[in-house]
PDB file of C-alpha atoms in Angstrom:
ATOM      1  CA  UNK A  11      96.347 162.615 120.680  1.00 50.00           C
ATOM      2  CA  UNK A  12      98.320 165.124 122.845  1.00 55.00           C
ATOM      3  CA  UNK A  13     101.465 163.932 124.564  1.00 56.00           C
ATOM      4  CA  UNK A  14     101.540 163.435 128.236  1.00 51.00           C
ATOM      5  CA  UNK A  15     104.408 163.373 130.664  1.00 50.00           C
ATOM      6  CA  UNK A  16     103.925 161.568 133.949  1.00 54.00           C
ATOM      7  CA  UNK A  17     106.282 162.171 136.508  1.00 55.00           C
ATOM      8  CA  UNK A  18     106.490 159.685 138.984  1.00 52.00           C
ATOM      9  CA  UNK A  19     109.093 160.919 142.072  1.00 59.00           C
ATOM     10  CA  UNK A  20     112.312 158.678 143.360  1.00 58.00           C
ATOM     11  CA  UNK A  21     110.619 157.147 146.207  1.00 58.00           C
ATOM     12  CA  UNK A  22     107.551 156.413 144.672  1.00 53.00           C
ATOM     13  CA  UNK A  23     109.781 154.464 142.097  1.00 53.00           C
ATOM     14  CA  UNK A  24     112.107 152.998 144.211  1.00 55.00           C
ATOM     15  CA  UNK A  25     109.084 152.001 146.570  1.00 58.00           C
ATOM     16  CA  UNK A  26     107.453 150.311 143.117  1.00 57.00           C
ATOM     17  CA  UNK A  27     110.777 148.700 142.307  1.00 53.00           C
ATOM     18  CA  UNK A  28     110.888 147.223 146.197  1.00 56.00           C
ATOM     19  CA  UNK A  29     107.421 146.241 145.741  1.00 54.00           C
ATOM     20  CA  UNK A  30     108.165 144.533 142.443  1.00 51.00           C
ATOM     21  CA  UNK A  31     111.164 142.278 143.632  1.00 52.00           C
ATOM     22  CA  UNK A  32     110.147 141.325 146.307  1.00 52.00           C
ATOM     23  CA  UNK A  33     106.963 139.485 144.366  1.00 48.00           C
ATOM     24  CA  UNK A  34     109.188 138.122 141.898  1.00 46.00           C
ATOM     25  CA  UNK A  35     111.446 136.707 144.784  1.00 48.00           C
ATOM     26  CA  UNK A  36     108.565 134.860 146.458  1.00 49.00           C
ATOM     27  CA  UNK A  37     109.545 136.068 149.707  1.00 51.00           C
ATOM     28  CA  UNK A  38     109.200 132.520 151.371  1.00 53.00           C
ATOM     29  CA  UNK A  39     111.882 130.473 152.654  1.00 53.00           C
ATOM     30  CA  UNK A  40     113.120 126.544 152.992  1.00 54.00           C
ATOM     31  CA  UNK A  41     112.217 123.651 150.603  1.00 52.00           C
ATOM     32  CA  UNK A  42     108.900 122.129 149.731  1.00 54.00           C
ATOM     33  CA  UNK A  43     107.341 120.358 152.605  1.00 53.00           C
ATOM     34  CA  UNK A  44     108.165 116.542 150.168  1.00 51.00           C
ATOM     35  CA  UNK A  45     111.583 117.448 150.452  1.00 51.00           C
ATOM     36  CA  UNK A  46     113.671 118.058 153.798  1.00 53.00           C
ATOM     37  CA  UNK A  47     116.786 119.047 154.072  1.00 54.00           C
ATOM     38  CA  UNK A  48     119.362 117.400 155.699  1.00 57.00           C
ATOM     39  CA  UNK A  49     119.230 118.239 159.708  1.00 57.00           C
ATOM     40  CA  UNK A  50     122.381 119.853 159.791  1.00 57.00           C
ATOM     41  CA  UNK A  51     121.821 122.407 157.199  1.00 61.00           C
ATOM     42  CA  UNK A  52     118.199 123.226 158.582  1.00 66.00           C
ATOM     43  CA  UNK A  53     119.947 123.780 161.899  1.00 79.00           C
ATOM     44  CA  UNK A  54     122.523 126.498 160.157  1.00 83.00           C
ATOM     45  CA  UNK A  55     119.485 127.969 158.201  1.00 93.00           C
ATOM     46  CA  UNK A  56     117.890 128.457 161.534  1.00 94.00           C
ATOM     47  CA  UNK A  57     120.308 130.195 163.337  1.00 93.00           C
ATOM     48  CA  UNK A  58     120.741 132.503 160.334  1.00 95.00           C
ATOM     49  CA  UNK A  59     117.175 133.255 160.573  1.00 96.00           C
ATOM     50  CA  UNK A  60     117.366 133.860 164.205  1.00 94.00           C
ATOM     51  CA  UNK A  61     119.755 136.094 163.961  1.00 95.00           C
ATOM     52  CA  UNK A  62     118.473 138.122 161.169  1.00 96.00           C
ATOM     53  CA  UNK A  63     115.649 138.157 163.280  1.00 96.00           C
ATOM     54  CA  UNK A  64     117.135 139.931 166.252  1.00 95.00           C
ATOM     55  CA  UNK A  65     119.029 142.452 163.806  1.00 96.00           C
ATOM     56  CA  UNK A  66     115.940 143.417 162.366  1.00 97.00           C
ATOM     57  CA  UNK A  67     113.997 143.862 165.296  1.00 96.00           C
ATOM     58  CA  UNK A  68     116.903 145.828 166.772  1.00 96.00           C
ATOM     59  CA  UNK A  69     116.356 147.997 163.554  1.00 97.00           C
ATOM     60  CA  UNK A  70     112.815 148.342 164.006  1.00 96.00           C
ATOM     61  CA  UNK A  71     112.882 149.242 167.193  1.00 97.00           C
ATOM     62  CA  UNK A  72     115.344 151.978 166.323  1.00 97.00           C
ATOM     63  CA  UNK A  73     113.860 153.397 163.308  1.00 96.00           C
ATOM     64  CA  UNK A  74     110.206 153.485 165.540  1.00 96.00           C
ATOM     65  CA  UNK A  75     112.140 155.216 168.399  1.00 97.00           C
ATOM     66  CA  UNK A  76     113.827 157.969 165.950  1.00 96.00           C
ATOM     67  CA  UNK A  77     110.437 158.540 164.555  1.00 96.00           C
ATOM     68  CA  UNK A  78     108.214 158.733 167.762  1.00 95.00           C
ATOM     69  CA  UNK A  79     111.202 161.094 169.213  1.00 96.00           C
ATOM     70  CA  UNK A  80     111.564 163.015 165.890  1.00 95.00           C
ATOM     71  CA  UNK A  81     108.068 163.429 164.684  1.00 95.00           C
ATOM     72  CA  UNK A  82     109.734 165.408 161.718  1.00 93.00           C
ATOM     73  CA  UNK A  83     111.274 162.593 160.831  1.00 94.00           C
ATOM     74  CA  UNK A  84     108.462 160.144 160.891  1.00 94.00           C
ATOM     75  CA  UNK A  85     106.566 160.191 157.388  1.00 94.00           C
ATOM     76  CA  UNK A  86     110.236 159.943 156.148  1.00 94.00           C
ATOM     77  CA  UNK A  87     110.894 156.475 158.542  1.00 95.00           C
ATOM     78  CA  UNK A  88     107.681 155.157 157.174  1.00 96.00           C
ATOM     79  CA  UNK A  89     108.466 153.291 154.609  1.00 96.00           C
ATOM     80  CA  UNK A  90     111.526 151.875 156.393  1.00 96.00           C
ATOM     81  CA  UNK A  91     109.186 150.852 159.169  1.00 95.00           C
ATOM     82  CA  UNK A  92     106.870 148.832 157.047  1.00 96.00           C
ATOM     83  CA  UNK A  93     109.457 146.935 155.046  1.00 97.00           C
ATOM     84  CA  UNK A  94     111.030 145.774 158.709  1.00 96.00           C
ATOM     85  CA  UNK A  95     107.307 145.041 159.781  1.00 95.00           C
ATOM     86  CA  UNK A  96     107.294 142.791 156.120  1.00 96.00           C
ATOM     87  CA  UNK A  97     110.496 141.303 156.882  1.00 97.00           C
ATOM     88  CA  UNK A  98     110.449 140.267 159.989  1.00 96.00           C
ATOM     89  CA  UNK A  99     106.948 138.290 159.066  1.00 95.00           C
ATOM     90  CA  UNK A 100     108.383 136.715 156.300  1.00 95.00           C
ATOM     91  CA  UNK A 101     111.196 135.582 158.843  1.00 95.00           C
ATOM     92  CA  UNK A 102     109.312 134.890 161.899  1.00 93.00           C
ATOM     93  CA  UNK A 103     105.585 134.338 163.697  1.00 90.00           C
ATOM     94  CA  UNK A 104     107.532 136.020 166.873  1.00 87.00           C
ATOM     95  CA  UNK A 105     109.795 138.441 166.704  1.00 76.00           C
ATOM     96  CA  UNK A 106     111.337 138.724 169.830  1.00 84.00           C
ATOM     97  CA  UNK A 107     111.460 142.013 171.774  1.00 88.00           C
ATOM     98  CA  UNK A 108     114.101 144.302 171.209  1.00 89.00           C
ATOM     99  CA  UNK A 109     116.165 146.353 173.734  1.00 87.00           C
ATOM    100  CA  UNK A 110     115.739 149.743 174.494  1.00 88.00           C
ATOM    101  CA  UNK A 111     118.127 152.197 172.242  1.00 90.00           C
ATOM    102  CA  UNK A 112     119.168 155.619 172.917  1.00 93.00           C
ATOM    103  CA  UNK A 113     117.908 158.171 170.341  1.00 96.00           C
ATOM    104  CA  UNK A 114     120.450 160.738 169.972  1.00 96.00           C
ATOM    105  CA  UNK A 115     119.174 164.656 170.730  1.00 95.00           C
ATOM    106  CA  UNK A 116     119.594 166.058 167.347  1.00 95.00           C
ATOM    107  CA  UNK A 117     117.769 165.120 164.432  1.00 95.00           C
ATOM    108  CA  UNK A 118     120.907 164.995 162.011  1.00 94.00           C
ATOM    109  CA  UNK A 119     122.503 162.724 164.380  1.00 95.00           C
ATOM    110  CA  UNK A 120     119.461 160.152 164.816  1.00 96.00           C
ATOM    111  CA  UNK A 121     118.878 159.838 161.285  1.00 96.00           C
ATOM    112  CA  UNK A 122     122.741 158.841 161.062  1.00 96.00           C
ATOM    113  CA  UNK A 123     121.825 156.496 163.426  1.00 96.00           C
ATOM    114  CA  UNK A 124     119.457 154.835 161.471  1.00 97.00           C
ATOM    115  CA  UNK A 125     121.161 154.802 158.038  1.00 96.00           C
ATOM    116  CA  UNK A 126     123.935 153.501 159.516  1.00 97.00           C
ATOM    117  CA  UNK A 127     121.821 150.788 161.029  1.00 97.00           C
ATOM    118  CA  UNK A 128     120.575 150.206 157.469  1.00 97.00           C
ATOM    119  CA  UNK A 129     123.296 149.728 155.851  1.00 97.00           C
ATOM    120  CA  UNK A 130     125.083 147.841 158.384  1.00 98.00           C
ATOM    121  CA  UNK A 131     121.746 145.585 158.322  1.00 98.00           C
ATOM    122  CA  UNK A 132     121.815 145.407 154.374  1.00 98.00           C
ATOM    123  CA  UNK A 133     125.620 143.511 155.188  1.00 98.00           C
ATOM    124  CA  UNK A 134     123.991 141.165 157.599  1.00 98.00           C
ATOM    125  CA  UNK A 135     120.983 139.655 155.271  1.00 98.00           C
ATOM    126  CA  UNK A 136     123.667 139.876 152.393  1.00 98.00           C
ATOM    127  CA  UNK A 137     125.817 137.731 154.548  1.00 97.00           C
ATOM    128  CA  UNK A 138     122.559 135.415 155.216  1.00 97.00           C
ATOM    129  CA  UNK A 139     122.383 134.753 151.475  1.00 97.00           C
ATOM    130  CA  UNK A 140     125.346 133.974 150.808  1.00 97.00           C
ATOM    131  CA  UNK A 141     125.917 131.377 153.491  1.00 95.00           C
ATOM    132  CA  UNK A 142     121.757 130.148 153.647  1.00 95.00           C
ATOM    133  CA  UNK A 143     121.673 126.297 152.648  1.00 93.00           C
ATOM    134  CA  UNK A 144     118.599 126.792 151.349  1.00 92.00           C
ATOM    135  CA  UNK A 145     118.146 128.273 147.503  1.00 92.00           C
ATOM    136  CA  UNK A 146     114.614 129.960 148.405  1.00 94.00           C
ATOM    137  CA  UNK A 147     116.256 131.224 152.094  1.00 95.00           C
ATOM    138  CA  UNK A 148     118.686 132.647 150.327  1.00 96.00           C
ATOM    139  CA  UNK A 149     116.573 134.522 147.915  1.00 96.00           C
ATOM    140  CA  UNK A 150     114.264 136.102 150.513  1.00 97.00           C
ATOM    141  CA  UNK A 151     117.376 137.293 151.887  1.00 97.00           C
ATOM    142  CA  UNK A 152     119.130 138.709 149.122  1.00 97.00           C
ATOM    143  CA  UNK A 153     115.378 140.322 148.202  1.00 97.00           C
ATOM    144  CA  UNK A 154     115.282 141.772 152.024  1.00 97.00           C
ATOM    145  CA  UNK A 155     119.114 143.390 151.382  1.00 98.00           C
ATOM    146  CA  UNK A 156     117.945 144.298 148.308  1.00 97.00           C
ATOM    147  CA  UNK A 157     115.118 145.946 149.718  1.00 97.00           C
ATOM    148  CA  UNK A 158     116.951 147.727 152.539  1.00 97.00           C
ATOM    149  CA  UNK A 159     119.272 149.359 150.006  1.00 97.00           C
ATOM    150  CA  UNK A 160     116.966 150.802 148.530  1.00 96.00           C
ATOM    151  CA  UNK A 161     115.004 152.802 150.898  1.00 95.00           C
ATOM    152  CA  UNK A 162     118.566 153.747 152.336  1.00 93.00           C
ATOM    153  CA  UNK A 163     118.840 155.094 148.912  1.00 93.00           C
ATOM    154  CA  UNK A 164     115.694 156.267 149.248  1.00 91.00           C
ATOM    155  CA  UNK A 165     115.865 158.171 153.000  1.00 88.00           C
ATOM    156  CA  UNK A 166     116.715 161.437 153.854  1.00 86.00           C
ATOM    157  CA  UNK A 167     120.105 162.703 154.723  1.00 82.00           C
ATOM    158  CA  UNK A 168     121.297 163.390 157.931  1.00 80.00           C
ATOM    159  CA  UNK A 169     121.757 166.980 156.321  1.00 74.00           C
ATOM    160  CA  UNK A 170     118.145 167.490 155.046  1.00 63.00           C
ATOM    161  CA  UNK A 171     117.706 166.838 158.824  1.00 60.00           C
ATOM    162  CA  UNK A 172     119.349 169.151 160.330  1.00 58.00           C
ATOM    163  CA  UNK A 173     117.786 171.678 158.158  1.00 61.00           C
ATOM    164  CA  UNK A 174     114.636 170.602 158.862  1.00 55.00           C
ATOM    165  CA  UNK A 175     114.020 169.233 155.438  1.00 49.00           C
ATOM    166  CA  UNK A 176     112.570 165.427 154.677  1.00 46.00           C
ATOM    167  CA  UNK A 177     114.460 164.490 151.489  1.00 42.00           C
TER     168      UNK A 177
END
């Protein structure tokens, strides 16, 4: 039997690793419906949430507007687009609107944009988790950060950009 090699590329792995934990983490949040937790620590859970909420759909609407602006840039975006899209479902039936950002001109400098976005996002649902009453809030969360590091890892450099390049 002859010996194949199958090379699989960085983003195909990270986006199988992404794929992977977030299944294993369940991706749902707050108790069992027989048990309820106690009112106070539902209402701190559910501000988190809220405010994860806005934060990601600030992000979204970012990473869509560098992408429709910068169509060079948009196969690159995609995958960061879909995981906010997953996110923000897992998190919310209605995700509120978010406000109008400024794309900057150059291509380099709105793909900073966004990773610093990213990373500054990744902080923010790391912060959820650690603070979320709940044990399966505070997965989801740690999952999502987990999630967003990854395609950060995973997204072009504000370098590759200015040359034109996607990775």
């Amino acid at each position: 039997m002859p010996d194949t090699v199958i090379t699989v590329s960085r983003r195909v792995a990270l986006g199988g690793a992404t794929a992977a934990v977030t299944a294993t983490a369940g991706c749902q949040w707050g108790p069992p419906a027989s048990v309820a937790p106690p009112a106070a620590k539902r209402d701190a859970d559910a501000s988190t949430v809220d405010g994860l909420v806005t934060a990601i759909a600030a992000q979204a609407r970012l990473v869509a507007d560098v992408a429709t602006t910068h169509v060079g840039l948009t196969t690159a975006l995609a995958p960061l687009t879909a995981l906010h899209r997953a996110h923000l479902a897992v998190l919310s039936t209605e995700p509120p609107e978010a406000p109008a950002v400024t794309v900057p001109v150059r291509p380099d400098a709105a793909l900073a944009a966004v990773r610093r976005g990213e990373a500054t996002l990744q902080r923010s649902l790391t912060a959820g988790a650690r603070t979320a009453a709940s044990g399966p809030l505070a997965r989801s969360l740690a999952s999502m950060a987990a999630g967003v590091a990854m395609h950060l890892a995973a997204a072009p450099s504000p370098r590759a950009a200015a040359k034109g390049g996607q990775a």
